[in-house]
Short mmCIF file of C-alpha atoms in Angstrom, two decimals:
data_model
loop_
_atom_site.label_atom_id
_atom_site.label_comp_id
_atom_site.label_asym_id
_atom_site.label_seq_id
_atom_site.Cartn_x
_atom_site.Cartn_y
_atom_site.Cartn_z
CA UNK P 11 -5.87 -4.22 -15.43
CA UNK P 12 -4.68 -2.07 -12.58
CA UNK P 13 -5.07 -2.06 -8.85
CA UNK P 14 -4.92 1.25 -7.00
CA UNK P 15 -5.15 2.02 -3.30
CA UNK P 16 -5.82 5.58 -2.18
CA UNK P 17 -5.45 6.59 1.45
CA UNK P 18 -5.76 9.79 3.44
CA UNK P 19 -4.97 10.79 7.00
CA UNK P 20 -5.23 14.15 8.71
CA UNK P 21 -1.97 15.44 7.21
CA UNK P 22 -0.99 12.82 4.62
CA UNK P 23 -2.33 11.31 1.40
CA UNK P 24 -0.98 8.55 -0.79
CA UNK P 25 -1.84 6.47 -3.83
CA UNK P 26 -0.12 3.16 -4.54
CA UNK P 27 -0.50 1.02 -7.64
CA UNK P 28 0.95 -1.97 -9.44
CA UNK P 29 3.16 -1.32 -12.46
CA UNK P 30 1.98 -3.67 -15.22
CA UNK P 31 0.50 -2.26 -18.43
CA UNK P 32 -1.09 -4.68 -20.89
CA UNK P 33 -0.87 -4.21 -24.65
CA UNK P 34 -4.25 -4.30 -26.41
CA UNK P 35 -4.99 -5.52 -29.95
CA UNK P 36 -7.49 -3.02 -31.40
CA UNK P 37 -7.96 -5.20 -34.49
CA UNK P 38 -9.25 -8.09 -32.37
CA UNK P 39 -12.10 -6.62 -30.30
CA UNK P 40 -9.70 -4.90 -27.90
CA UNK P 41 -8.40 -8.26 -26.69
CA UNK P 42 -5.47 -8.09 -24.28
CA UNK P 43 -2.20 -9.38 -25.64
CA UNK P 44 0.38 -11.39 -23.74
CA UNK P 45 2.91 -8.55 -23.84
CA UNK P 46 3.36 -5.95 -21.12
CA UNK P 47 5.16 -2.77 -20.18
CA UNK P 48 6.25 -1.68 -16.73
CA UNK P 49 4.96 1.81 -16.06
CA UNK P 50 4.16 4.10 -13.16
CA UNK P 51 0.46 4.79 -12.65
CA UNK P 52 0.70 7.37 -9.85
CA UNK P 53 1.84 10.95 -10.46
CA UNK P 54 1.99 14.38 -8.84
CA UNK P 55 0.15 17.12 -10.72
CA UNK P 56 0.80 19.87 -8.17
CA UNK P 57 2.48 20.26 -4.81
CA UNK P 58 -0.75 19.27 -3.06
CA UNK P 59 -2.40 16.77 -5.44
CA UNK P 60 -1.56 13.36 -6.89
CA UNK P 61 -3.49 11.13 -9.28
CA UNK P 62 -3.60 7.42 -10.04
CA UNK P 63 -4.59 6.02 -13.44
CA UNK P 64 -6.55 2.81 -14.03
CA UNK P 65 -7.67 1.76 -17.48
CA UNK P 66 -6.47 3.27 -20.74
CA UNK P 67 -2.92 4.31 -19.88
CA UNK P 68 -2.06 6.42 -22.92
CA UNK P 69 -5.15 8.58 -22.40
CA UNK P 70 -4.53 8.76 -18.66
CA UNK P 71 -0.93 9.81 -19.19
CA UNK P 72 -2.04 12.54 -21.58
CA UNK P 73 -4.50 13.87 -19.01
CA UNK P 74 -1.79 13.75 -16.35
CA UNK P 75 0.60 15.77 -18.50
CA UNK P 76 -2.02 18.42 -19.26
CA UNK P 77 -3.10 18.75 -15.62
CA UNK P 78 0.50 19.01 -14.46
CA UNK P 79 1.18 21.81 -16.94
CA UNK P 80 -1.82 23.71 -15.54
CA UNK P 81 -1.31 23.12 -11.82
CA UNK P 82 2.49 22.98 -11.52
CA UNK P 83 2.79 26.76 -11.25
CA UNK P 84 1.80 28.56 -8.07
CA UNK P 85 -1.93 29.13 -7.84
CA UNK P 86 -4.57 29.98 -5.24
CA UNK P 87 -7.16 27.34 -6.19
CA UNK P 88 -8.76 25.23 -3.51
CA UNK P 89 -8.86 21.45 -3.93
CA UNK P 90 -12.58 21.64 -4.72
CA UNK P 91 -11.87 24.18 -7.48
CA UNK P 92 -9.01 22.05 -8.82
CA UNK P 93 -11.28 19.01 -9.03
CA UNK P 94 -13.61 20.93 -11.35
CA UNK P 95 -10.69 21.45 -13.74
CA UNK P 96 -9.74 17.79 -13.44
CA UNK P 97 -13.31 16.86 -14.36
CA UNK P 98 -13.52 19.15 -17.40
CA UNK P 99 -10.09 18.02 -18.63
CA UNK P 100 -11.03 14.34 -18.36
CA UNK P 101 -14.34 14.88 -20.17
CA UNK P 102 -12.75 16.82 -23.03
CA UNK P 103 -9.79 14.46 -23.49
CA UNK P 104 -11.96 11.35 -23.28
CA UNK P 105 -14.50 12.60 -25.84
CA UNK P 106 -11.76 13.61 -28.25
CA UNK P 107 -9.96 10.29 -27.81
CA UNK P 108 -13.12 8.29 -28.57
CA UNK P 109 -13.76 10.31 -31.74
CA UNK P 110 -10.25 9.66 -33.03
CA UNK P 111 -10.02 6.05 -31.79
CA UNK P 112 -13.59 4.69 -32.04
CA UNK P 113 -12.50 1.03 -31.97
CA UNK P 114 -10.42 1.29 -28.83
CA UNK P 115 -11.77 0.64 -25.34
CA UNK P 116 -11.50 4.00 -23.60
CA UNK P 117 -12.51 3.00 -20.07
CA UNK P 118 -10.62 5.15 -17.59
CA UNK P 119 -10.65 5.83 -13.87
CA UNK P 120 -8.75 8.69 -12.26
CA UNK P 121 -8.08 8.49 -8.52
CA UNK P 122 -7.18 11.77 -6.83
CA UNK P 123 -5.62 12.41 -3.42
CA UNK P 124 -5.03 15.96 -2.23
CA UNK P 125 -4.28 18.20 0.73
CA UNK P 126 -5.82 21.64 1.24
CA UNK P 127 -3.46 23.24 3.73
CA UNK P 128 -5.56 26.39 4.08
CA UNK P 129 -8.39 24.49 5.75
CA UNK P 130 -6.34 21.53 7.06
CA UNK P 131 -8.31 18.95 5.08
CA UNK P 132 -7.35 15.93 3.00
CA UNK P 133 -9.38 14.53 0.11
CA UNK P 134 -9.90 11.37 -1.91
CA UNK P 135 -11.82 11.49 -5.19
CA UNK P 136 -12.63 9.09 -8.00
CA UNK P 137 -13.61 10.14 -11.53
CA UNK P 138 -14.70 7.39 -13.93
CA UNK P 139 -15.53 7.39 -17.63
CA UNK P 140 -18.47 5.12 -16.75
CA UNK P 141 -19.97 8.00 -14.73
CA UNK P 142 -19.03 10.78 -17.19
CA UNK P 143 -16.14 11.75 -14.88
CA UNK P 144 -18.48 13.26 -12.30
CA UNK P 145 -16.21 13.64 -9.24
CA UNK P 146 -17.05 11.28 -6.39
CA UNK P 147 -15.68 12.56 -3.09
CA UNK P 148 -14.94 9.68 -0.74
CA UNK P 149 -15.69 10.20 2.93
CA UNK P 150 -13.68 7.26 4.22
CA UNK P 151 -9.92 7.18 4.62
CA UNK P 152 -9.24 4.49 2.00
CA UNK P 153 -10.42 3.36 -1.42
CA UNK P 154 -9.39 0.35 -3.49
CA UNK P 155 -10.02 -0.14 -7.20
CA UNK P 156 -9.11 -3.19 -9.26
CA UNK P 157 -9.34 -6.97 -9.37
CA UNK P 158 -9.66 -8.87 -6.08
CA UNK P 159 -10.15 -5.60 -4.20
CA UNK P 160 -11.96 -7.40 -1.37
CA UNK P 161 -8.96 -9.66 -0.83
CA UNK P 162 -6.77 -6.57 -0.62
CA UNK P 163 -9.13 -4.85 1.80
CA UNK P 164 -9.45 -7.93 4.02
CA UNK P 165 -5.67 -8.20 4.32
CA UNK P 166 -5.30 -4.56 5.27
CA UNK P 167 -8.16 -4.66 7.78
CA UNK P 168 -7.57 -8.10 9.27
CA UNK P 169 -8.54 -7.82 12.97
CA UNK P 170 -7.04 -11.21 13.79
CA UNK P 171 -3.62 -10.14 12.49
CA UNK P 172 -3.29 -6.39 13.06
CA UNK P 173 -0.38 -4.66 11.36
CA UNK P 174 2.25 -2.73 13.29
CA UNK P 175 2.16 0.68 11.59
CA UNK P 176 4.13 3.56 13.07
CA UNK P 177 4.82 5.68 9.96
CA UNK P 178 3.82 5.96 6.32
CA UNK P 179 6.58 3.59 5.19
CA UNK P 180 5.00 0.86 7.32
CA UNK P 181 1.65 1.70 5.75
CA UNK P 182 3.03 1.51 2.22
CA UNK P 183 4.60 -1.88 2.99
CA UNK P 184 1.24 -3.24 4.14
CA UNK P 185 -0.50 -1.91 1.04
CA UNK P 186 2.20 -3.46 -1.16
CA UNK P 187 1.88 -6.80 0.64
CA UNK P 188 -1.86 -6.72 0.00
CA UNK P 189 -1.37 -6.02 -3.72
CA UNK P 190 1.09 -8.91 -3.99
CA UNK P 191 -1.70 -11.23 -2.85
CA UNK P 192 -3.68 -10.45 -6.00
CA UNK P 193 -3.51 -13.43 -8.34
CA UNK P 194 -4.22 -11.86 -11.71
CA UNK P 195 -2.17 -12.10 -14.87
CA UNK P 196 -2.53 -8.38 -15.57
CA UNK P 197 -1.48 -7.17 -12.09
CA UNK P 198 2.19 -7.00 -11.15
CA UNK P 199 3.73 -7.98 -7.83
CA UNK P 200 5.78 -4.80 -7.62
CA UNK P 201 4.31 -1.44 -6.65
CA UNK P 202 4.97 2.28 -6.91
CA UNK P 203 3.59 4.86 -4.51
CA UNK P 204 3.58 8.62 -4.14
CA UNK P 205 3.09 10.20 -0.71
CA UNK P 206 2.25 13.82 0.11
CA UNK P 207 2.44 15.30 3.60
CA UNK P 208 1.93 18.76 5.04
CA UNK P 209 2.80 20.54 8.25
CA UNK P 210 3.19 24.18 9.20
CA UNK P 211 6.95 23.92 9.68
CA UNK P 212 8.00 22.22 6.44
CA UNK P 213 4.99 22.85 4.20
CA UNK P 214 4.26 20.29 1.49
CA UNK P 215 6.64 17.32 1.29
CA UNK P 216 6.66 14.57 -1.36
CA UNK P 217 8.00 11.03 -1.11
CA UNK P 218 8.24 8.14 -3.56
CA UNK P 219 8.51 4.46 -2.64
CA UNK P 220 9.06 1.53 -5.00
CA UNK P 221 8.68 -2.03 -3.73
CA UNK P 222 9.65 -5.07 -5.80
CA UNK P 223 8.04 -8.51 -5.94
CA UNK P 224 10.14 -9.69 -2.98
CA UNK P 225 9.07 -6.79 -0.79
CA UNK P 226 12.29 -4.78 -1.01
CA UNK P 227 11.63 -1.05 -0.71
CA UNK P 228 13.52 1.66 -2.58
CA UNK P 229 13.44 5.34 -1.65
CA UNK P 230 13.30 7.52 -4.76
CA UNK P 231 13.66 11.24 -5.36
CA UNK P 232 11.30 13.17 -7.64
CA UNK P 233 13.53 12.42 -10.63
CA UNK P 234 13.24 8.68 -9.98
CA UNK P 235 16.76 8.25 -8.63
CA UNK P 236 17.32 5.96 -5.67
CA UNK P 237 18.08 7.66 -2.36
CA UNK P 238 20.36 5.83 0.09
CA UNK P 239 18.58 4.90 3.31
#
């Protein structure tokens, strides 16, 4: 199980997710085991696009690696054009995976957040194996996928207790607090988020935030090393 929150503003996008990965016993009807790994589920695939993975992690990580190898070099594709490549890559990888691993549950959702600086527009997309990875462009500024998503949404949008948000770090803290409210054995209390921003002066900027189960935030560089505050 995974919970992901995608958010976009006029010049910023982010995806935040928990970090628990459950081992699955393919010999026992794909039953979840009681063993876990801690992994990141949010990744950059280009300077203007990030993805979050929910579902089958090994397949999702393979798709992430392939997309990053394609988009990491300079290119002139628009976000809409990039999404078409994301779709075709997901379809191909998913079909091949199912043929090789017919007994394994291959449910997968890819969440995409991107900035198109040429037209000053931000995007949120979802592509799901249940819908043949047909891209679903989201018109709102936030999407939540995972268990107890309504509890998460209600915490974030609680009119009786509005949150004091002045920058994206404040926003990430609120999202992390909401995820920690999820009471599910396959969802962790710690979170990992990737943030992309754009402005004409500095261009694309990337930021990583890791928050533990006690709410302590770490600032990380792109190599995963902690940055002093």
